[in-house]
Amino acid sequence: MVSGIYYILRTGAPWRDLPKEFGPWSPVYTRFRRWSQAKLWSKMHEQLVLEACGQLRSIDCSHIKVHQDASNAASGAAAQAIGKTKGGSNTKLAAVVDGLGRAVGLNLVVGNRHDLRAIAALVSTLARCWVIADRGFDSKSLRQDLAAAGATTCIPPRKSSRIQYHFSNALYRHRHVIENFFARIKRFRRVGTRYEKLTETFLGFVYIFAGDLFYRSVSCYKEAHPWVATPNIDRLAKRGVRFTQSSTDTP
């Protein structure tokens, strides 16, 4: 049953084209739909997040094109996190990943919503962590929210910003893990293009991938870069990393 669901996730095939080796397509789809409605996948992910690595967290958002088969949901597009952009119908996935690029927080919003609003629901997952983000997240309100949560930020300021906050170039170079996460998840065709009308079923596929990524983590990466897995002030200082104690420190 689960193998059939994973096959659909990986290949993006229509449910009716599920190979006979997995059994009739209807029971597989029905079970997936019921599990998604019961939030089984997200509950499993919550347990896996307890094994998140270290205190480094990278945040970002990515657009996902919506296929025509996912349009015209009975409850309306906005209710199913589908919005209109210049490129057509889109949905936006916001993610928080740990030092090894594994998702510890996910949020789905309409495609035309700003990244800051999309990531706001995930601030609680960043408490007492070191947060790495690009210039698009250079916002006074976000910095204040993260500081209130006890997080330390590594966010380069916009050139036009009145306050030029300090940030660590050495630490910022590790932001590639969030880009790698989105590159990996979009290789799974059922997520790379959204075919699901309902948010709960689309997020079901996203959580299945996120859970699978926890099991596929490469242990040698953690051994080669232990400071990524378990940040240490002394190690970072030797590498020339500069950081502040709160995201609201003066520049």
mmCIF file of C-alpha atoms in Angstrom:
data_model
loop_
_atom_site.group_PDB
_atom_site.id
_atom_site.type_symbol
_atom_site.label_atom_id
_atom_site.label_comp_id
_atom_site.label_asym_id
_atom_site.label_seq_id
_atom_site.Cartn_x
_atom_site.Cartn_y
_atom_site.Cartn_z
ATOM 1 C CA MET A 1 0.000 0.000 0.000
ATOM 2 C CA VAL A 2 2.659 2.524 1.039
ATOM 3 C CA SER A 3 4.907 1.409 -1.835
ATOM 4 C CA GLY A 4 2.116 2.274 -4.266
ATOM 5 C CA ILE A 5 1.726 5.716 -2.722
ATOM 6 C CA TYR A 6 5.482 6.285 -2.950
ATOM 7 C CA TYR A 7 5.430 5.216 -6.615
ATOM 8 C CA ILE A 8 2.819 7.885 -7.380
ATOM 9 C CA LEU A 9 4.858 10.473 -5.460
ATOM 10 C CA ARG A 10 8.062 9.665 -7.327
ATOM 11 C CA THR A 11 6.706 9.302 -10.861
ATOM 12 C CA GLY A 12 3.767 11.711 -10.807
ATOM 13 C CA ALA A 13 1.615 9.123 -12.601
ATOM 14 C CA PRO A 14 -2.197 9.356 -12.438
ATOM 15 C CA TRP A 15 -3.722 7.108 -9.794
ATOM 16 C CA ARG A 16 -5.475 5.010 -12.446
ATOM 17 C CA ASP A 17 -2.094 4.235 -14.023
ATOM 18 C CA LEU A 18 -0.752 2.608 -10.862
ATOM 19 C CA PRO A 19 0.968 -0.665 -11.924
ATOM 20 C CA LYS A 20 -0.925 -3.829 -11.066
ATOM 21 C CA GLU A 21 1.996 -4.976 -8.868
ATOM 22 C CA PHE A 22 0.729 -2.538 -6.238
ATOM 23 C CA GLY A 23 -2.835 -3.818 -6.423
ATOM 24 C CA PRO A 24 -5.984 -1.976 -7.550
ATOM 25 C CA TRP A 25 -5.499 1.783 -7.632
ATOM 26 C CA SER A 26 -8.757 2.645 -5.851
ATOM 27 C CA PRO A 27 -7.915 1.148 -2.403
ATOM 28 C CA VAL A 28 -4.438 2.690 -2.519
ATOM 29 C CA TYR A 29 -5.845 6.138 -3.273
ATOM 30 C CA THR A 30 -8.634 5.787 -0.714
ATOM 31 C CA ARG A 31 -6.206 4.808 2.018
ATOM 32 C CA PHE A 32 -3.863 7.697 1.118
ATOM 33 C CA ARG A 33 -6.760 10.144 1.157
ATOM 34 C CA ARG A 34 -7.990 8.938 4.553
ATOM 35 C CA TRP A 35 -4.499 9.021 6.059
ATOM 36 C CA SER A 36 -4.015 12.551 4.725
ATOM 37 C CA GLN A 37 -7.339 13.693 6.192
ATOM 38 C CA ALA A 38 -6.336 12.201 9.538
ATOM 39 C CA LYS A 39 -2.994 14.095 9.308
ATOM 40 C CA LEU A 40 -1.113 10.835 9.730
ATOM 41 C CA TRP A 41 1.838 11.971 7.612
ATOM 42 C CA SER A 42 2.295 15.235 9.501
ATOM 43 C CA LYS A 43 2.056 13.431 12.855
ATOM 44 C CA MET A 44 4.762 10.998 11.762
ATOM 45 C CA HIS A 45 6.885 13.945 10.662
ATOM 46 C CA GLU A 46 6.473 15.619 14.062
ATOM 47 C CA GLN A 47 8.038 12.577 15.691
ATOM 48 C CA LEU A 48 10.940 12.542 13.227
ATOM 49 C CA VAL A 49 11.603 16.241 13.844
ATOM 50 C CA LEU A 50 12.543 15.334 17.403
ATOM 51 C CA GLU A 51 15.723 13.887 15.849
ATOM 52 C CA ALA A 52 16.585 17.158 14.088
ATOM 53 C CA CYS A 53 20.286 17.865 13.986
ATOM 54 C CA GLY A 54 21.916 20.699 15.929
ATOM 55 C CA GLN A 55 20.688 24.291 16.114
ATOM 56 C CA LEU A 56 21.350 25.544 12.595
ATOM 57 C CA ARG A 57 18.155 26.310 10.674
ATOM 58 C CA SER A 58 17.798 27.608 7.116
ATOM 59 C CA ILE A 59 14.535 29.094 5.845
ATOM 60 C CA ASP A 60 13.202 29.818 2.373
ATOM 61 C CA CYS A 61 10.149 29.519 0.112
ATOM 62 C CA SER A 62 9.605 28.109 -3.360
ATOM 63 C CA HIS A 63 6.858 28.366 -5.968
ATOM 64 C CA ILE A 64 5.205 25.226 -7.309
ATOM 65 C CA LYS A 65 3.208 25.269 -10.531
ATOM 66 C CA VAL A 66 -0.383 24.085 -10.275
ATOM 67 C CA HIS A 67 -1.585 21.706 -12.998
ATOM 68 C CA GLN A 68 -4.960 22.327 -14.621
ATOM 69 C CA ASP A 69 -6.260 19.133 -13.005
ATOM 70 C CA ALA A 70 -5.828 20.768 -9.584
ATOM 71 C CA SER A 71 -7.938 23.815 -10.427
ATOM 72 C CA ASN A 72 -11.585 24.546 -9.585
ATOM 73 C CA ALA A 73 -11.660 23.048 -6.108
ATOM 74 C CA ALA A 74 -15.166 23.066 -4.640
ATOM 75 C CA SER A 75 -14.114 25.203 -1.673
ATOM 76 C CA GLY A 76 -12.311 27.734 -3.878
ATOM 77 C CA ALA A 77 -8.686 28.126 -4.914
ATOM 78 C CA ALA A 78 -7.629 30.334 -1.988
ATOM 79 C CA ALA A 79 -8.968 27.818 0.548
ATOM 80 C CA GLN A 80 -6.691 25.189 -1.009
ATOM 81 C CA ALA A 81 -3.573 27.434 -1.042
ATOM 82 C CA ILE A 82 -3.724 28.153 -4.784
ATOM 83 C CA GLY A 83 -3.144 31.687 -6.035
ATOM 84 C CA LYS A 84 -2.621 33.532 -9.294
ATOM 85 C CA THR A 85 0.753 34.955 -10.337
ATOM 86 C CA LYS A 86 2.152 36.199 -13.643
ATOM 87 C CA GLY A 87 3.085 32.615 -14.463
ATOM 88 C CA GLY A 88 -0.427 31.299 -13.828
ATOM 89 C CA SER A 89 -1.775 29.277 -10.915
ATOM 90 C CA ASN A 90 0.815 28.722 -8.194
ATOM 91 C CA THR A 91 1.198 27.479 -4.680
ATOM 92 C CA LYS A 92 4.079 28.378 -2.368
ATOM 93 C CA LEU A 93 5.899 25.996 -0.042
ATOM 94 C CA ALA A 94 7.733 27.487 2.944
ATOM 95 C CA ALA A 95 10.301 25.290 4.670
ATOM 96 C CA VAL A 96 12.672 25.239 7.628
ATOM 97 C CA VAL A 97 15.532 22.727 7.400
ATOM 98 C CA ASP A 98 18.173 21.625 9.883
ATOM 99 C CA GLY A 99 21.923 21.560 9.359
ATOM 100 C CA LEU A 100 21.665 18.422 7.223
ATOM 101 C CA GLY A 101 18.953 19.804 4.946
ATOM 102 C CA ARG A 102 16.045 17.872 6.487
ATOM 103 C CA ALA A 103 12.706 19.664 6.826
ATOM 104 C CA VAL A 104 11.694 20.442 10.402
ATOM 105 C CA GLY A 105 8.881 22.834 9.478
ATOM 106 C CA LEU A 106 6.601 23.128 6.429
ATOM 107 C CA ASN A 107 3.817 25.519 5.451
ATOM 108 C CA LEU A 108 1.743 25.786 2.279
ATOM 109 C CA VAL A 109 0.229 29.104 1.202
ATOM 110 C CA VAL A 110 -1.150 30.719 -1.949
ATOM 111 C CA GLY A 111 1.470 31.430 -4.593
ATOM 112 C CA ASN A 112 1.115 35.205 -4.503
ATOM 113 C CA ARG A 113 1.733 35.566 -0.767
ATOM 114 C CA HIS A 114 4.967 37.220 0.351
ATOM 115 C CA ASP A 115 7.706 34.980 1.736
ATOM 116 C CA LEU A 116 7.664 36.794 5.080
ATOM 117 C CA ARG A 117 3.988 35.983 5.602
ATOM 118 C CA ALA A 118 4.512 32.409 4.467
ATOM 119 C CA ILE A 119 7.346 31.796 6.944
ATOM 120 C CA ALA A 120 5.606 33.555 9.862
ATOM 121 C CA ALA A 121 3.716 30.377 10.806
ATOM 122 C CA LEU A 122 7.038 28.544 11.252
ATOM 123 C CA VAL A 123 8.747 30.979 13.636
ATOM 124 C CA SER A 124 7.883 28.692 16.558
ATOM 125 C CA THR A 125 10.162 26.003 15.068
ATOM 126 C CA LEU A 126 13.118 28.425 15.197
ATOM 127 C CA ALA A 127 13.221 29.006 18.940
ATOM 128 C CA ARG A 128 16.766 29.155 20.346
ATOM 129 C CA CYS A 129 18.261 28.369 16.925
ATOM 130 C CA TRP A 130 20.671 30.061 14.522
ATOM 131 C CA VAL A 131 18.599 31.124 11.530
ATOM 132 C CA ILE A 132 20.111 31.535 8.054
ATOM 133 C CA ALA A 133 18.132 33.249 5.289
ATOM 134 C CA ASP A 134 18.688 35.375 2.175
ATOM 135 C CA ARG A 135 18.084 39.103 1.761
ATOM 136 C CA GLY A 136 14.413 38.544 1.021
ATOM 137 C CA PHE A 137 13.910 37.944 4.752
ATOM 138 C CA ASP A 138 15.619 41.166 5.842
ATOM 139 C CA SER A 139 12.659 42.501 7.780
ATOM 140 C CA LYS A 140 12.568 44.344 11.078
ATOM 141 C CA SER A 141 9.407 42.522 12.162
ATOM 142 C CA LEU A 142 10.890 39.091 11.385
ATOM 143 C CA ARG A 143 14.123 39.911 13.212
ATOM 144 C CA GLN A 144 12.113 41.014 16.238
ATOM 145 C CA ASP A 145 9.965 37.873 16.184
ATOM 146 C CA LEU A 146 13.059 35.677 15.971
ATOM 147 C CA ALA A 147 14.755 37.593 18.762
ATOM 148 C CA ALA A 148 11.663 37.120 20.934
ATOM 149 C CA ALA A 149 11.945 33.380 20.255
ATOM 150 C CA GLY A 150 15.573 33.419 21.364
ATOM 151 C CA ALA A 151 16.972 32.896 17.853
ATOM 152 C CA THR A 152 20.152 34.393 16.386
ATOM 153 C CA THR A 153 19.946 35.490 12.766
ATOM 154 C CA CYS A 154 22.374 35.335 9.878
ATOM 155 C CA ILE A 155 20.502 37.414 7.296
ATOM 156 C CA PRO A 156 22.350 39.792 4.956
ATOM 157 C CA PRO A 157 20.732 43.239 4.900
ATOM 158 C CA ARG A 158 19.438 44.797 1.723
ATOM 159 C CA LYS A 159 21.714 47.465 0.307
ATOM 160 C CA SER A 160 18.867 49.958 0.637
ATOM 161 C CA SER A 161 18.262 49.138 4.315
ATOM 162 C CA ARG A 162 18.806 51.989 6.735
ATOM 163 C CA ILE A 163 20.342 49.612 9.279
ATOM 164 C CA GLN A 164 23.120 47.399 7.941
ATOM 165 C CA TYR A 165 23.129 44.412 10.289
ATOM 166 C CA HIS A 166 26.276 42.320 10.635
ATOM 167 C CA PHE A 167 26.139 38.728 9.437
ATOM 168 C CA SER A 168 28.624 35.899 9.084
ATOM 169 C CA ASN A 169 29.749 35.059 5.544
ATOM 170 C CA ALA A 170 31.128 31.719 6.732
ATOM 171 C CA LEU A 171 27.824 30.751 8.304
ATOM 172 C CA TYR A 172 25.785 32.117 5.404
ATOM 173 C CA ARG A 173 27.580 29.800 2.983
ATOM 174 C CA HIS A 174 25.746 26.919 4.634
ATOM 175 C CA ARG A 175 22.416 28.243 3.318
ATOM 176 C CA HIS A 176 22.808 25.908 0.353
ATOM 177 C CA VAL A 177 21.091 23.130 2.346
ATOM 178 C CA ILE A 178 17.675 24.778 1.918
ATOM 179 C CA GLU A 179 18.240 25.119 -1.828
ATOM 180 C CA ASN A 180 19.260 21.457 -1.945
ATOM 181 C CA PHE A 181 16.055 20.521 -0.134
ATOM 182 C CA PHE A 182 13.858 22.203 -2.723
ATOM 183 C CA ALA A 183 15.939 20.739 -5.568
ATOM 184 C CA ARG A 184 15.463 17.243 -4.130
ATOM 185 C CA ILE A 185 11.766 17.502 -3.395
ATOM 186 C CA LYS A 186 10.974 18.817 -6.871
ATOM 187 C CA ARG A 187 12.550 15.742 -8.421
ATOM 188 C CA PHE A 188 9.508 13.936 -7.076
ATOM 189 C CA ARG A 189 7.074 14.742 -9.826
ATOM 190 C CA ARG A 190 3.938 14.722 -7.685
ATOM 191 C CA VAL A 191 5.424 17.641 -5.743
ATOM 192 C CA GLY A 192 7.400 19.334 -8.559
ATOM 193 C CA THR A 193 4.003 20.023 -10.142
ATOM 194 C CA ARG A 194 0.879 20.140 -8.026
ATOM 195 C CA TYR A 195 -1.818 17.782 -9.315
ATOM 196 C CA GLU A 196 -3.811 17.673 -6.076
ATOM 197 C CA LYS A 197 -6.893 19.822 -5.659
ATOM 198 C CA LEU A 198 -6.809 19.575 -1.865
ATOM 199 C CA THR A 199 -4.124 21.034 0.379
ATOM 200 C CA GLU A 200 -4.279 18.035 2.727
ATOM 201 C CA THR A 201 -3.438 15.517 0.003
ATOM 202 C CA PHE A 202 -0.694 17.632 -1.532
ATOM 203 C CA LEU A 203 0.868 18.194 1.888
ATOM 204 C CA GLY A 204 0.559 14.451 2.441
ATOM 205 C CA PHE A 205 3.003 13.873 -0.416
ATOM 206 C CA VAL A 206 5.291 16.626 0.891
ATOM 207 C CA TYR A 207 5.408 15.077 4.367
ATOM 208 C CA ILE A 208 6.087 11.617 2.939
ATOM 209 C CA PHE A 209 9.142 12.993 1.143
ATOM 210 C CA ALA A 210 10.269 14.932 4.223
ATOM 211 C CA GLY A 211 10.025 11.805 6.367
ATOM 212 C CA ASP A 212 11.850 9.716 3.800
ATOM 213 C CA LEU A 213 14.664 12.283 3.720
ATOM 214 C CA PHE A 214 15.278 11.784 7.433
ATOM 215 C CA TYR A 215 15.962 8.101 6.805
ATOM 216 C CA ARG A 216 18.153 8.798 3.793
ATOM 217 C CA SER A 217 20.461 11.252 5.598
ATOM 218 C CA VAL A 218 24.108 10.579 4.851
ATOM 219 C CA SER A 219 25.944 9.922 8.131
ATOM 220 C CA CYS A 220 29.342 10.645 6.587
ATOM 221 C CA TYR A 221 28.252 14.233 5.927
ATOM 222 C CA LYS A 222 27.635 14.715 9.636
ATOM 223 C CA GLU A 223 31.027 13.208 10.444
ATOM 224 C CA ALA A 224 32.815 15.370 7.875
ATOM 225 C CA HIS A 225 31.132 18.552 9.131
ATOM 226 C CA PRO A 226 30.417 18.038 12.856
ATOM 227 C CA TRP A 227 30.099 21.772 13.508
ATOM 228 C CA VAL A 228 27.089 21.828 11.176
ATOM 229 C CA ALA A 229 25.359 19.096 13.131
ATOM 230 C CA THR A 230 26.229 20.497 16.554
ATOM 231 C CA PRO A 231 27.159 24.198 16.345
ATOM 232 C CA ASN A 232 29.878 25.226 18.759
ATOM 233 C CA ILE A 233 30.933 28.802 19.398
ATOM 234 C CA ASP A 234 34.624 27.931 19.738
ATOM 235 C CA ARG A 235 34.685 25.955 16.478
ATOM 236 C CA LEU A 236 32.943 28.764 14.617
ATOM 237 C CA ALA A 237 35.271 31.372 16.100
ATOM 238 C CA LYS A 238 38.286 29.430 14.801
ATOM 239 C CA ARG A 239 36.699 29.458 11.350
ATOM 240 C CA GLY A 240 36.337 33.220 11.486
ATOM 241 C CA VAL A 241 32.584 33.231 12.027
ATOM 242 C CA ARG A 242 31.228 36.434 13.528
ATOM 243 C CA PHE A 243 27.775 36.496 15.098
ATOM 244 C CA THR A 244 25.692 38.586 17.475
ATOM 245 C CA GLN A 245 23.760 37.479 20.515
ATOM 246 C CA SER A 246 20.382 38.631 19.212
ATOM 247 C CA SER A 247 18.895 39.621 15.903
ATOM 248 C CA THR A 248 18.128 43.150 17.159
ATOM 249 C CA ASP A 249 21.720 44.114 18.012
ATOM 250 C CA THR A 250 22.897 47.400 16.601
ATOM 251 C CA PRO A 251 24.866 47.166 13.334
#
